[in-house]
Coordinates of C-alpha atoms in Angstrom, one line a residue:
M1 CA 35.2 -197.5 7.8
H2 CA 37.2 -195.9 5.1
F3 CA 37.5 -196.9 1.1
S4 CA 40.4 -196.2 -1.2
V5 CA 39.8 -196.7 -4.1
I6 CA 42.6 -196.6 -6.2
T7 CA 43.7 -195.8 -10.2
P8 CA 46.7 -195.3 -11.7
T9 CA 46.3 -193.8 -15.1
H10 CA 48.4 -193.3 -18.5
N11 CA 46.9 -191.7 -21.3
R12 CA 43.4 -192.9 -21.2
H13 CA 41.5 -188.7 -20.9
A14 CA 38.9 -191.4 -23.4
Y15 CA 38.1 -193.3 -20.8
L16 CA 39.3 -191.4 -17.1
P17 CA 36.4 -189.2 -16.7
E18 CA 33.5 -191.7 -17.0
A19 CA 35.6 -194.1 -14.1
V20 CA 36.0 -190.4 -11.9
A21 CA 32.1 -190.0 -12.4
S22 CA 31.6 -194.3 -11.5
V23 CA 33.9 -193.7 -8.0
R24 CA 31.7 -190.5 -6.8
A25 CA 28.4 -191.7 -7.8
S26 CA 29.1 -194.3 -5.4
V27 CA 26.6 -193.9 -2.6
S28 CA 27.0 -195.3 1.4
A29 CA 23.8 -194.9 3.2
P30 CA 21.8 -196.8 5.3
L31 CA 26.0 -197.9 6.0
D32 CA 28.4 -195.1 7.5
F33 CA 31.8 -195.0 5.7
S34 CA 33.9 -192.6 4.0
F35 CA 35.4 -192.9 0.4
E36 CA 38.3 -191.2 -1.5
H37 CA 39.5 -191.5 -5.0
L38 CA 43.4 -191.3 -5.0
V39 CA 44.6 -191.0 -8.8
C40 CA 48.2 -191.3 -9.7
E41 CA 48.9 -189.1 -13.2
N42 CA 51.4 -191.3 -14.8
A43 CA 53.5 -189.4 -16.7
C44 CA 50.6 -188.4 -18.9
S45 CA 51.6 -186.8 -22.5
D46 CA 47.1 -185.8 -23.7
D47 CA 44.5 -184.2 -21.9
T48 CA 44.5 -186.6 -18.8
A49 CA 46.0 -183.9 -16.7
S50 CA 44.1 -180.9 -17.4
Y51 CA 41.4 -182.8 -16.7
L52 CA 42.2 -184.2 -13.5
R53 CA 42.8 -180.0 -12.4
E54 CA 39.5 -179.0 -13.2
A55 CA 37.6 -182.2 -11.7
V56 CA 39.8 -181.9 -8.0
Q57 CA 37.8 -178.4 -8.0
Q58 CA 34.1 -180.2 -8.7
P59 CA 31.9 -180.9 -5.9
G60 CA 31.5 -184.4 -4.8
P61 CA 34.2 -187.3 -2.7
P62 CA 37.3 -186.4 -2.6
L63 CA 39.0 -186.8 -5.9
R64 CA 43.7 -186.3 -4.9
V65 CA 45.6 -186.4 -7.4
R66 CA 49.7 -187.3 -8.0
P67 CA 51.6 -186.4 -10.2
Q68 CA 53.9 -189.1 -11.3
P69 CA 56.2 -187.1 -14.0
E70 CA 58.5 -190.7 -14.8
L71 CA 56.1 -193.2 -16.0
L72 CA 55.8 -196.4 -13.3
R73 CA 54.7 -199.9 -14.5
A74 CA 50.9 -200.3 -12.4
G75 CA 52.3 -202.4 -8.8
P76 CA 54.8 -199.2 -8.4
A77 CA 52.4 -196.8 -9.0
R78 CA 50.0 -198.0 -7.0
N79 CA 52.6 -198.4 -4.6
L80 CA 52.5 -194.6 -4.5
L81 CA 49.7 -194.2 -4.0
I82 CA 49.1 -196.2 -1.3
K83 CA 51.9 -195.7 0.9
H84 CA 52.1 -191.8 0.0
D85 CA 48.0 -190.7 0.3
A86 CA 45.9 -194.2 1.2
P87 CA 45.3 -193.7 6.2
A88 CA 46.7 -196.6 7.7
D89 CA 43.0 -198.0 8.5
A90 CA 42.0 -198.0 4.9
W91 CA 40.3 -201.0 2.7
I92 CA 42.0 -200.4 -1.0
V93 CA 39.8 -201.2 -3.7
P94 CA 42.1 -201.0 -7.0
L95 CA 40.1 -199.6 -10.4
D96 CA 41.9 -199.7 -14.0
D97 CA 41.6 -195.8 -15.5
D98 CA 39.2 -197.5 -17.9
D99 CA 36.9 -199.7 -15.7
L100 CA 33.6 -198.2 -14.0
L101 CA 32.9 -199.2 -10.0
L102 CA 29.2 -200.0 -9.8
Q103 CA 27.1 -197.5 -7.3
R104 CA 26.8 -199.7 -4.2
T105 CA 30.4 -202.2 -4.8
L106 CA 31.7 -199.9 -1.7
F107 CA 28.7 -200.5 0.3
H108 CA 28.3 -204.4 -0.6
Y109 CA 32.4 -204.4 0.5
G110 CA 31.5 -202.3 4.0
Q111 CA 28.6 -204.7 4.3
Q112 CA 30.6 -208.1 4.0
I113 CA 33.5 -206.2 5.8
E114 CA 31.4 -206.0 9.1
Q115 CA 30.0 -209.8 8.6
H116 CA 33.0 -211.5 8.4
P117 CA 35.6 -208.9 11.5
N118 CA 39.1 -210.1 11.1
R119 CA 39.4 -211.0 7.1
P120 CA 41.3 -208.5 5.6
W121 CA 40.8 -209.5 2.1
L122 CA 37.6 -210.0 -0.8
V123 CA 36.8 -211.1 -3.7
A124 CA 33.9 -210.5 -5.6
D125 CA 32.6 -211.1 -9.6
F126 CA 32.7 -208.5 -12.4
L127 CA 31.3 -208.2 -15.6
R128 CA 33.3 -207.5 -19.1
V129 CA 32.3 -204.5 -21.0
D130 CA 33.0 -203.5 -24.7
Q131 CA 34.7 -200.2 -25.2
N132 CA 31.2 -198.7 -25.5
R133 CA 29.9 -200.2 -22.5
R134 CA 27.8 -202.7 -24.3
Y135 CA 27.7 -205.9 -22.0
L136 CA 29.6 -208.4 -23.4
P137 CA 27.6 -212.5 -22.8
A138 CA 28.4 -215.2 -21.5
D139 CA 32.1 -213.7 -20.3
D140 CA 31.3 -213.0 -17.0
Y141 CA 34.2 -213.4 -14.1
Y142 CA 32.4 -215.2 -10.8
A143 CA 34.6 -216.5 -8.2
W144 CA 35.0 -219.3 -6.4
Q145 CA 34.5 -220.6 -3.3
F146 CA 37.5 -222.4 -1.5
D147 CA 38.0 -224.3 1.3
S148 CA 41.7 -223.2 3.0
P149 CA 44.3 -220.9 1.3
Q150 CA 45.9 -223.8 -0.5
D151 CA 43.3 -225.1 -1.8
M152 CA 43.0 -221.8 -3.8
L153 CA 46.5 -221.2 -4.9
R154 CA 46.5 -224.9 -6.3
A155 CA 43.3 -224.0 -8.6
I156 CA 45.3 -220.4 -9.4
F157 CA 48.7 -222.2 -10.4
R158 CA 47.0 -225.2 -12.2
A159 CA 45.4 -221.9 -14.4
E160 CA 41.6 -222.9 -13.2
H161 CA 41.4 -219.7 -11.4
F162 CA 42.5 -216.2 -11.4
I163 CA 42.3 -213.2 -9.6
Q164 CA 42.7 -208.8 -11.3
G165 CA 40.8 -205.9 -10.0
N166 CA 38.1 -207.9 -8.3
V167 CA 39.5 -207.3 -4.8
C168 CA 39.3 -205.0 -1.6
Y169 CA 41.6 -205.7 0.9
G170 CA 43.0 -203.6 3.8
R171 CA 46.3 -201.7 3.9
E172 CA 47.9 -203.5 7.3
L173 CA 47.4 -206.7 5.3
F174 CA 48.7 -205.0 1.9
D175 CA 51.4 -203.8 4.7
S176 CA 52.4 -206.2 5.7
V177 CA 53.1 -208.7 2.5
G178 CA 55.5 -205.8 1.1
G179 CA 53.2 -204.4 -1.5
Y180 CA 52.7 -204.3 -5.1
D181 CA 56.0 -206.5 -6.8
E182 CA 57.7 -203.5 -8.4
Q183 CA 60.2 -205.4 -10.5
I184 CA 56.9 -207.6 -11.9
E185 CA 56.3 -206.6 -15.7
M186 CA 52.8 -208.4 -15.8
A187 CA 50.2 -210.1 -13.1
E188 CA 51.7 -208.2 -10.1
D189 CA 48.1 -207.7 -8.6
L190 CA 47.9 -211.6 -8.8
D191 CA 51.3 -212.2 -7.6
L192 CA 50.2 -209.2 -4.4
Y193 CA 47.3 -212.4 -3.9
V194 CA 49.4 -215.2 -3.9
R195 CA 51.4 -213.2 -0.8
F196 CA 48.3 -212.6 0.8
L197 CA 47.5 -217.0 0.5
L198 CA 50.7 -217.7 1.4
A199 CA 50.0 -215.8 4.5
G200 CA 47.0 -217.8 5.3
H201 CA 44.8 -215.7 4.5
L202 CA 41.5 -216.5 2.6
P203 CA 39.5 -213.8 1.0
V204 CA 35.4 -213.7 1.8
I205 CA 33.6 -214.1 -1.4
C206 CA 31.6 -211.1 -1.8
P207 CA 28.2 -212.2 -3.9
H208 CA 27.8 -208.9 -5.6
I209 CA 29.5 -207.6 -9.0
S210 CA 32.0 -204.9 -8.3
H211 CA 32.6 -203.3 -11.4
L212 CA 32.3 -203.4 -15.3
H213 CA 35.6 -204.4 -16.9
R214 CA 35.9 -202.3 -20.2
F215 CA 37.7 -204.5 -23.1
H216 CA 38.7 -202.3 -26.0
D217 CA 42.1 -202.3 -28.0
N218 CA 44.0 -200.3 -25.8
N219 CA 43.8 -202.8 -22.8
V220 CA 47.1 -203.0 -21.2
S221 CA 46.5 -206.8 -21.2
I222 CA 45.3 -206.8 -24.8
G223 CA 47.8 -210.2 -25.9
T224 CA 47.4 -212.5 -22.7
D225 CA 46.5 -215.3 -23.6
A226 CA 46.4 -218.8 -22.1
G227 CA 50.2 -219.2 -23.4
K228 CA 51.2 -215.5 -21.7
H229 CA 48.8 -216.7 -18.8
A230 CA 51.3 -220.0 -17.9
Q231 CA 54.2 -217.9 -18.5
D232 CA 53.1 -215.5 -15.7
L233 CA 52.5 -218.0 -13.6
R234 CA 55.9 -219.5 -14.4
V235 CA 57.1 -216.7 -12.9
I236 CA 55.2 -216.1 -9.4
Y237 CA 55.6 -219.7 -8.5
D238 CA 60.0 -219.5 -9.0
K239 CA 59.3 -216.2 -6.7
Y240 CA 57.4 -219.0 -4.0
A241 CA 59.0 -222.4 -5.3
G242 CA 60.3 -222.5 -1.9
Q243 CA 57.2 -223.0 0.3
L244 CA 54.9 -224.2 -3.0
G245 CA 56.6 -226.7 -3.3
E246 CA 56.3 -227.3 0.3
M247 CA 52.5 -227.5 -0.1
G248 CA 52.9 -230.8 -3.0
M249 CA 52.4 -227.9 -5.6
E250 CA 53.9 -228.5 -9.4
R251 CA 55.6 -225.8 -11.4
P252 CA 52.8 -224.8 -13.6

């Protein structure tokens, strides 16, 4: 079993070293799996590139950096890492460049993968912290259990449930649905997971915390409120309106 943690980064030198350190701190025992951290240095103009040149020389689990001179959105940057650097049999774990992976996250995903063969993606819970890593009470994220992909899709398009970077999925599933949409501006991750569900794959709900999601003044998703989320849902719905309409789901 092999995990590829993927992180596009753009001018996040203030936070990226902690993200990298969190992946390197992963503990696999007693399971037998390998892992690596794939980082897309996405047209950085701060000290990120120089930090990464030093970081790849440090001992520990593999850190591989792909320089990208032209700024890409998150979806295309993730596609670049997965399609060019992740092994064909890898399990993909997205991690934003300002978040922190918990030490046993990969271990817990590995346990669930062993216990649920032929289930190609998994969803976990996560916690929110402020820019100084202080826990934000009453703001946790908890994944819901659904009986079918259709039930999960209905909850998503009713804006009752959402998914972010708290996932692990097989490279084969990623390839089969075409990867991240490179044209969509926001919610490209949710769009990918909608296609997983449309392909008939309900995620395994994992009883662990995957990562610490950091809130700060420069979050990419800053300003995303209920109205913006509803707009993103309409964009995604319109892409798959034929299939969703056949399931009896109304446009949000």
